[in-house]
XYZ file of C-alpha atoms in Angstrom:
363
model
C 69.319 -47.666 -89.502
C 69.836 -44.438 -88.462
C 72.883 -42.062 -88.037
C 74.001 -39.295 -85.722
C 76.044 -37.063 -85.750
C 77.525 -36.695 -81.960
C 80.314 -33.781 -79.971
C 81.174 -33.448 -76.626
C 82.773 -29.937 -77.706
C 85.945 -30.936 -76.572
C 88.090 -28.238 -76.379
C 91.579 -28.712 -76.738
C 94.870 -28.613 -78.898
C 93.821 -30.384 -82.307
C 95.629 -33.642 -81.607
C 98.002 -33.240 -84.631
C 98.904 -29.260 -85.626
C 98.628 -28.296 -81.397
C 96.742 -25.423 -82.855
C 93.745 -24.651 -80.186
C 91.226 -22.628 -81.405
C 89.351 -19.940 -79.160
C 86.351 -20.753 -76.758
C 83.940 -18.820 -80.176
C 85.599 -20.304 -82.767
C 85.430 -23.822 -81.222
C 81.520 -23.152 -80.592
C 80.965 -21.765 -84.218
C 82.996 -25.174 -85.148
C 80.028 -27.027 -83.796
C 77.347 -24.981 -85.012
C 78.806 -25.343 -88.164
C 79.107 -29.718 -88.134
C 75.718 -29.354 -87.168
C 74.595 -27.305 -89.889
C 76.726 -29.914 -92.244
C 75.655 -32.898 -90.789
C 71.721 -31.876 -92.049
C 73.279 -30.917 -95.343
C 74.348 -34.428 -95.558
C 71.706 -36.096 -94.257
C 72.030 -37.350 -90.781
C 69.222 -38.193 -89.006
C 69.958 -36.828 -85.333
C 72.701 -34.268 -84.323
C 73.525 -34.296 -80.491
C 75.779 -31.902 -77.603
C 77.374 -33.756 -74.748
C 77.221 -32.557 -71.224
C 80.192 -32.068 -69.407
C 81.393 -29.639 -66.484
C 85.135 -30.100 -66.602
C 88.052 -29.913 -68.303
C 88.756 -30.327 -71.437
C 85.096 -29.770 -72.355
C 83.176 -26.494 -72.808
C 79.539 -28.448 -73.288
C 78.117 -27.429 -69.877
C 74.994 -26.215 -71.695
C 73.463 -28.043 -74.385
C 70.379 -26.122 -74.268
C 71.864 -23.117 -75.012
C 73.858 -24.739 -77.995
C 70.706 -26.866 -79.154
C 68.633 -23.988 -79.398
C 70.943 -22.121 -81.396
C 71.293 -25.279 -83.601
C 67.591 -25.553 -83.699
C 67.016 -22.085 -85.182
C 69.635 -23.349 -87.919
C 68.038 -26.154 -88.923
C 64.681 -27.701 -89.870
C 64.951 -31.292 -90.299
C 67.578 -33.180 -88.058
C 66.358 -34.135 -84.685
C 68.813 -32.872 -81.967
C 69.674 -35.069 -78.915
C 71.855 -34.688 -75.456
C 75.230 -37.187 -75.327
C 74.324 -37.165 -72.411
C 72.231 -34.650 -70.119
C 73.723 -35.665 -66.800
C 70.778 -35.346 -64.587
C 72.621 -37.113 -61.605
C 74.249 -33.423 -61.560
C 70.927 -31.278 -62.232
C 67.871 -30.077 -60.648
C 65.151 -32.103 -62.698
C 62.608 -29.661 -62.542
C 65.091 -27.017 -64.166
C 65.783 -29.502 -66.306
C 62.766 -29.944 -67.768
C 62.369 -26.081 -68.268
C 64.901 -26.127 -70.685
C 63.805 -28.728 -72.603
C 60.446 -28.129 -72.821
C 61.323 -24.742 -73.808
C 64.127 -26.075 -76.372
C 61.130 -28.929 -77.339
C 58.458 -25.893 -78.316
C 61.274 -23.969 -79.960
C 62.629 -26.876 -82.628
C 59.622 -28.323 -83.160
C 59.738 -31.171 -81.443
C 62.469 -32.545 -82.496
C 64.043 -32.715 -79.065
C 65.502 -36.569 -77.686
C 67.471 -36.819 -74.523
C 70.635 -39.265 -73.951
C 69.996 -39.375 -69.658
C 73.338 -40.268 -67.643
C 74.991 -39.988 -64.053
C 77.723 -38.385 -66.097
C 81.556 -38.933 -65.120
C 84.732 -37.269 -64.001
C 85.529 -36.141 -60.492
C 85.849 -32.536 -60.951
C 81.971 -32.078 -62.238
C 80.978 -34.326 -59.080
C 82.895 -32.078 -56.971
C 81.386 -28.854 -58.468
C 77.728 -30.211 -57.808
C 78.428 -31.815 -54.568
C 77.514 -35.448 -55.995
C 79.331 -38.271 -54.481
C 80.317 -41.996 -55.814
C 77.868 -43.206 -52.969
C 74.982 -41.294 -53.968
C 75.204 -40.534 -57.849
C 73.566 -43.293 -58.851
C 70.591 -43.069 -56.606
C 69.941 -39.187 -57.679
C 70.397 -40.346 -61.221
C 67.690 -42.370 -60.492
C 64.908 -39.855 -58.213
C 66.086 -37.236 -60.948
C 65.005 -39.039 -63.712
C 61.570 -40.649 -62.011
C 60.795 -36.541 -60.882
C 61.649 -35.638 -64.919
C 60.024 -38.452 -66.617
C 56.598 -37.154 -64.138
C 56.857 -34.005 -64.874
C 57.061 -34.668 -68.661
C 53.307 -36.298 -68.118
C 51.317 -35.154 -65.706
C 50.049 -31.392 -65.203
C 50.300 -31.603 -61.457
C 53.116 -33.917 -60.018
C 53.552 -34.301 -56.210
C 56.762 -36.256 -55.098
C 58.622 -37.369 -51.846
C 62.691 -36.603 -52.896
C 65.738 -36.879 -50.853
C 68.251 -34.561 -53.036
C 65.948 -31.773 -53.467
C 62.994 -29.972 -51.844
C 59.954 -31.859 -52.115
C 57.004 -31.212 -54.782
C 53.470 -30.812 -53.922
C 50.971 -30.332 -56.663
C 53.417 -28.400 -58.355
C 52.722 -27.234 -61.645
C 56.207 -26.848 -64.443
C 55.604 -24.725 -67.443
C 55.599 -24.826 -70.287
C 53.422 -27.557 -70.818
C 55.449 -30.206 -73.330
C 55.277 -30.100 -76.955
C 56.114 -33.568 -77.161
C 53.885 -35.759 -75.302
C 56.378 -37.022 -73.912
C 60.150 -36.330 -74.973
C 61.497 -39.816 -76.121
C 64.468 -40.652 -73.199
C 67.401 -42.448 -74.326
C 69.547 -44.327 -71.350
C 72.998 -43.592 -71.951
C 75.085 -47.111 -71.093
C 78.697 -47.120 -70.470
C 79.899 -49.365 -67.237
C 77.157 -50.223 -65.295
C 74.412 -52.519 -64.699
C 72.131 -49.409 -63.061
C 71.790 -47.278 -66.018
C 70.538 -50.410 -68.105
C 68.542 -51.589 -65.050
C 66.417 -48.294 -65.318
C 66.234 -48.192 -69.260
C 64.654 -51.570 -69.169
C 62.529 -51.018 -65.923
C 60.647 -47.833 -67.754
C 60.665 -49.367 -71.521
C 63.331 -46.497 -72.713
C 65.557 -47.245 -75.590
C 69.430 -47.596 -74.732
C 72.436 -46.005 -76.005
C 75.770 -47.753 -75.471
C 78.765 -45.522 -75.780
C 80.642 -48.312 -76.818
C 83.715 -45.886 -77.483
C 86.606 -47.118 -74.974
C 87.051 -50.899 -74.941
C 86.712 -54.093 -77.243
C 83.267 -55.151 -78.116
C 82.575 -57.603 -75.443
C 81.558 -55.492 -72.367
C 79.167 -53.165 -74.043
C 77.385 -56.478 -75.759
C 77.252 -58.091 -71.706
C 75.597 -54.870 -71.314
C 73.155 -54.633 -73.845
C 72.532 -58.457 -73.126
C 71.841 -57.983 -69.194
C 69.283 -55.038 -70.804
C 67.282 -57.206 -72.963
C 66.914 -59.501 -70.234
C 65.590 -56.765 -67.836
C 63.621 -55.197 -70.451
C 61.619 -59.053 -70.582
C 61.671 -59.291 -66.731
C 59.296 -55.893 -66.464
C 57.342 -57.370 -69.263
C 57.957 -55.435 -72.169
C 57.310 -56.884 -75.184
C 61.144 -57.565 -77.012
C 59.299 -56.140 -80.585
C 59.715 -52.350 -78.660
C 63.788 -52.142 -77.990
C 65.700 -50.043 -79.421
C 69.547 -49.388 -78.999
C 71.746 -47.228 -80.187
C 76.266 -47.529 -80.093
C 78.891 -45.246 -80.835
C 81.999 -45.046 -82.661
C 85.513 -44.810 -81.554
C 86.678 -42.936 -84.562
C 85.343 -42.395 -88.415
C 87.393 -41.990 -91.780
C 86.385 -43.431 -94.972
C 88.436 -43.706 -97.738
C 88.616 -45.344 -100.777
C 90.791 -47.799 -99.944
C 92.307 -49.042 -96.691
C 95.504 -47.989 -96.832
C 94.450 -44.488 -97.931
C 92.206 -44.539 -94.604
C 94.984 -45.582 -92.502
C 97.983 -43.867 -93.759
C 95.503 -40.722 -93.546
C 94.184 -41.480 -89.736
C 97.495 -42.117 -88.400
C 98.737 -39.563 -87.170
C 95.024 -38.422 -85.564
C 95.607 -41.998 -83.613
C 99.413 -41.958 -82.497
C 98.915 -38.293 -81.412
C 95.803 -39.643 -79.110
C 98.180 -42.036 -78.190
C 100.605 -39.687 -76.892
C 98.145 -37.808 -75.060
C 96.724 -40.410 -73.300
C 100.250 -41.578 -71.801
C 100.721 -38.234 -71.262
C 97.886 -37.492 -69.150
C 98.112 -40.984 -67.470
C 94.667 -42.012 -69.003
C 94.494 -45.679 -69.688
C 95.556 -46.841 -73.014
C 93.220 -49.834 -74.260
C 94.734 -49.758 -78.175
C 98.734 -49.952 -78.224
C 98.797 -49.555 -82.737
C 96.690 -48.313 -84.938
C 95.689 -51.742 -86.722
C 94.660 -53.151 -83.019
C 92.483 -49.875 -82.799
C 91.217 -50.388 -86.491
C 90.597 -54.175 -85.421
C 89.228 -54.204 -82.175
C 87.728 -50.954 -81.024
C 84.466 -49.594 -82.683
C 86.681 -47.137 -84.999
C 85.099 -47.012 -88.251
C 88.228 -46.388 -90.570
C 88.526 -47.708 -93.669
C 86.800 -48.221 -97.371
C 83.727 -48.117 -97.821
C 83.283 -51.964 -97.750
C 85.248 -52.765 -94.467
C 82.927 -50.002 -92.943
C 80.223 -51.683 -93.722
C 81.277 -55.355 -92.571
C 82.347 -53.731 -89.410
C 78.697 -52.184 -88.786
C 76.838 -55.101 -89.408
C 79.709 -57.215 -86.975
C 78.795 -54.823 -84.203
C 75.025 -54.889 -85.044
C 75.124 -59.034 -84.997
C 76.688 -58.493 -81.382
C 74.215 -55.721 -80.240
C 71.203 -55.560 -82.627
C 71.300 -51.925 -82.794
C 69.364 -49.519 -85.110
C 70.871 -46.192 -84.308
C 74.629 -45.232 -84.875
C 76.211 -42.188 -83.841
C 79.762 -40.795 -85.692
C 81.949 -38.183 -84.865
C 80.407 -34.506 -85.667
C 84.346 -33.296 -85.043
C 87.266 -33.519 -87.547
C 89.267 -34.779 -84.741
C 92.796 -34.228 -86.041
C 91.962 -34.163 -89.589
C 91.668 -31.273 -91.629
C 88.433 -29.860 -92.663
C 88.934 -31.319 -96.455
C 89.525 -35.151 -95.202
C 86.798 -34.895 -92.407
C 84.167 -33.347 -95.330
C 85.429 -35.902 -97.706
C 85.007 -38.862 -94.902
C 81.222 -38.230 -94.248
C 80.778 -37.095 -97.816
C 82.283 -40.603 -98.768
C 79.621 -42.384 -95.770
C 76.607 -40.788 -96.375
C 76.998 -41.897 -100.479
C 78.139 -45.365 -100.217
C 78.102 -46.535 -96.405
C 74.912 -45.324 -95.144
C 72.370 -46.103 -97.687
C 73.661 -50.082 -97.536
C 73.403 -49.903 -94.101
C 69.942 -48.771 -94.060
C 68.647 -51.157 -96.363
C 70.410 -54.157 -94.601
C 69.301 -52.783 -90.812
C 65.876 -51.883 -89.976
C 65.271 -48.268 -88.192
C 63.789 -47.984 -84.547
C 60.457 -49.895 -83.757
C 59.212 -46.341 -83.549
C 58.485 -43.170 -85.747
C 61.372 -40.521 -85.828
C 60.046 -37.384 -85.279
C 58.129 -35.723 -83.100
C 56.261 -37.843 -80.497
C 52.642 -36.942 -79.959
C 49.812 -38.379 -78.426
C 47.003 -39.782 -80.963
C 43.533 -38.099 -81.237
C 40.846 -40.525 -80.412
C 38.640 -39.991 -83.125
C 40.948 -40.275 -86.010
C 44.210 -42.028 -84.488
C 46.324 -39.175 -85.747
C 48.756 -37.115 -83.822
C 46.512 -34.370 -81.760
C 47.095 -30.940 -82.002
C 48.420 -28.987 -78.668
C-alpha cells in the first residue's frame, strides 16, 4: 500500500485556538508538511484545487513546483485539478512544464470540482459541468500523446493540427479520476482504464463502496482486464496514539469545534459525537492497532492500494500532529504495506519502453 499525504490549503481559523494565520504563513505551512511528509516517508504529497472560499489552492502548479524544487523523492499529485473549470490545453502547459521540472514525478487527481461560487467565477453551469469535464479531459488526455492533435470542442475554440509544448516528460502523466457522488466521474475512469480515487471523506462507508463497485463493473464492460485497477480513498481525519483514549481525549476538541462550525455555517452534519465519527466515518483516530483494523475494514469494502491522510494539523498543535504521523509511519504503515499489495503499476515516473531492450527510453 501506499500513502499520501493530501491539503486543500484550507485557509481558515484553526478550528480550536481561532488563531488564523496569514495568506504566507499558511502557504509556508504547506510547503513545510510537504517537506515533512518526504522526511517521513510518504509516498505521494498532493494540492487541492479550489476557487472559493475558505480555500487559497487556486494554483497547484505554482505550489507543486515550489514543492518540487524541495524535494527529490515523493511524487506530487492534484486533489483534484478541476478541469471542468480550465482550459485543457493551458492545462497541460503547466503540467508538462511542472512534469519536466520534478522529474517526472507529476500524477493528476481529474474532477468537475464543486461549490457554486468557483462555477460562477468560470461561467460553468450544473447542466453543463459534467459534459466539459468530460471534452476537457478527452482534449488533455490527446494532447498528453500525440504531437499534433486536431479536435471538434463545444466549450472552447476548436484545435487543428495544433501543436502544445513542451513535449511531455512522462509519456503519458498517470490520471487519477477523482470519485465523490457520481456515477459520471467513475463512468469515465473505467471507460479510459484510469485508476480511481474515492474521496470517501463525508459519509459512512456504503456509498463510496456502491461507487467503486459500479466502477469495477464499467472498468469489465470496456474490457479491461480486472488485474490493472487501481483505487485509491481518503481519510476523514488522522491521530494516532498510543492508546484509544489518549487519541480521543486528544482529537476532541479538533471534532466538536468542526462540529460547531458546520452548524454554524449550515453545512450538513453526517457525525452527531465523536465515537459515531470514530466508528463510522473513515477517521483514522486511534492506537496503532485499531488503525490498522480500520484500514484493512475499508480495504475489504473497496480493495484499495493507495491511502491518502491529512498533510494539515487540523486543530492540533504542531507537537501532536508530528507525533501522529511519526507514530503511523513506525507502526501503522509498514503493517499495512505488508498486508496490502501496492498499485498493479510502477510508482514513479511513467515512460515509454525502448524496443530493443524493454527499458524506459530516454527523451
Amino acid at each position: 500500500m501506499k500513502f499520501l499525504a493530501i491539503t486543500l490549503i484550507v485557509h481558515r481559523p484553526d478550528p480550536v485556538t481561532g488563531v488564523r494565520k496569514s495568506t504566507h504563513e499558511r502557504f509556508r505551512e504547506v510547503v513545510g508538511n510537504a517537506v515533512l511528509a518526504e522526511e517521513l516517508g510518504f509516498d505521494g504529497f498532493g494540492v487541492g484545487e479550489r476557487h472559493e472560499r475558505p480555500f487559497i489552492s487556486s494554483s497547484p502548479p505554482v505550489v507543486l513546483g515550489h514543492i518540487a524544487a524541495l524535494t527529490r523523492r515523493i511524487r506530487l499529485f492534484t486533489a483534484v485539478t478541476t478541469l471542468s473549470l480550465l482550459d485543457p490545453v493551458r492545462a497541460y502547459e503547466d503540467y508538462a512544464t511542472l512534469d519536466h521540472l520534478s522529474g517526472g514525478r507529476l500524477e493528476l487527481i481529474i474532477g468537475k470540482g464543486n461549490g457554486t461560487a468557483q462555477r460562477e467565477l468560470f461561467h460553468v453551469t450544473p447542466e453543463d459541468q459534467w459534459d466539459r469535464n468530460a471534452e476537457s479531459y478527452e482534449v488533455f488526455r490527446r494532447l498528453w500523446r500525440q504531437d499534433k492533435v486536431t479536435a471538434r470542442t463545444r466549450f472552447r475554440p476548436e484545435l487543428t493540427d495544433a501543436e502544445v509544448w513542451p513535449r511531455p516528460y512522462q509519456q503519458p502523466v498517470r490520471v487519477w479520476h477523482g470519485s465523490a457522488t457520481s456515477k459520471q466521474s467513475v463512468d469515465l475512469a473505467a471507460r479510459y482504464g484510469d485508476p480511481l480515487f474515492s474521496a470517501n471523506v463525508t459519509h459512512p462507508v456504503e456509498p463510496y463502496a456502491e461507487l467503486i463497485r459500479h466502477y469495477r463493473e464499467r472498468w469489465e464492460h470496456y474490457g479491461h482486464d480486472p488485474a490493472d485497477i487501481a483505487i485509491g480513498a481518503g481519510t476523514a481525519g488522522l491521530y494516532v496514539a498510543r492508546t484509544s483514549q489518549q487519541a480521543r481525549e486528544t482529537y476532541r476538541p479538533v471534532f466538536e469545534s468542526n462540529l460547531a462550525f458546520q452548524r454554524a455555517t449550515g453545512l450538513p452534519v453526517v457525525f452527531e459525537t465523536l465515537e459515531d465519527f470514530v466508528e463510522r466515518s473513515s477517521a483514522l483516530i486511534g492506537s496503532p492497532q485499531e488503525v490498522v483494523e480500520k484500514v484493512h475494514r475499508y480495504h475489504e469494502r473497496f480493495g484499495h492500494t493507495v491511502l491518502h491522510l491529512h498533510a494539515d494539523a487540523d486543530g492540533l498543535t504542531d507537537t501532536e500532529h508530528r507525533r501522529s504521523l511519526d507514530l503511523f509511519q513506525s507502526e501503522v504503515a509498514p503493517v499495512l504495506r505488508h498486508g496490502i499489495p501496492d498499485p498493479p503499476f510502477a510508482w514513479g515516473p511513467v515512460r515509454p519502453e525502448s524496443p530493443v531492450t524493454g527499458e524506459p527510453a530516454r527523451v
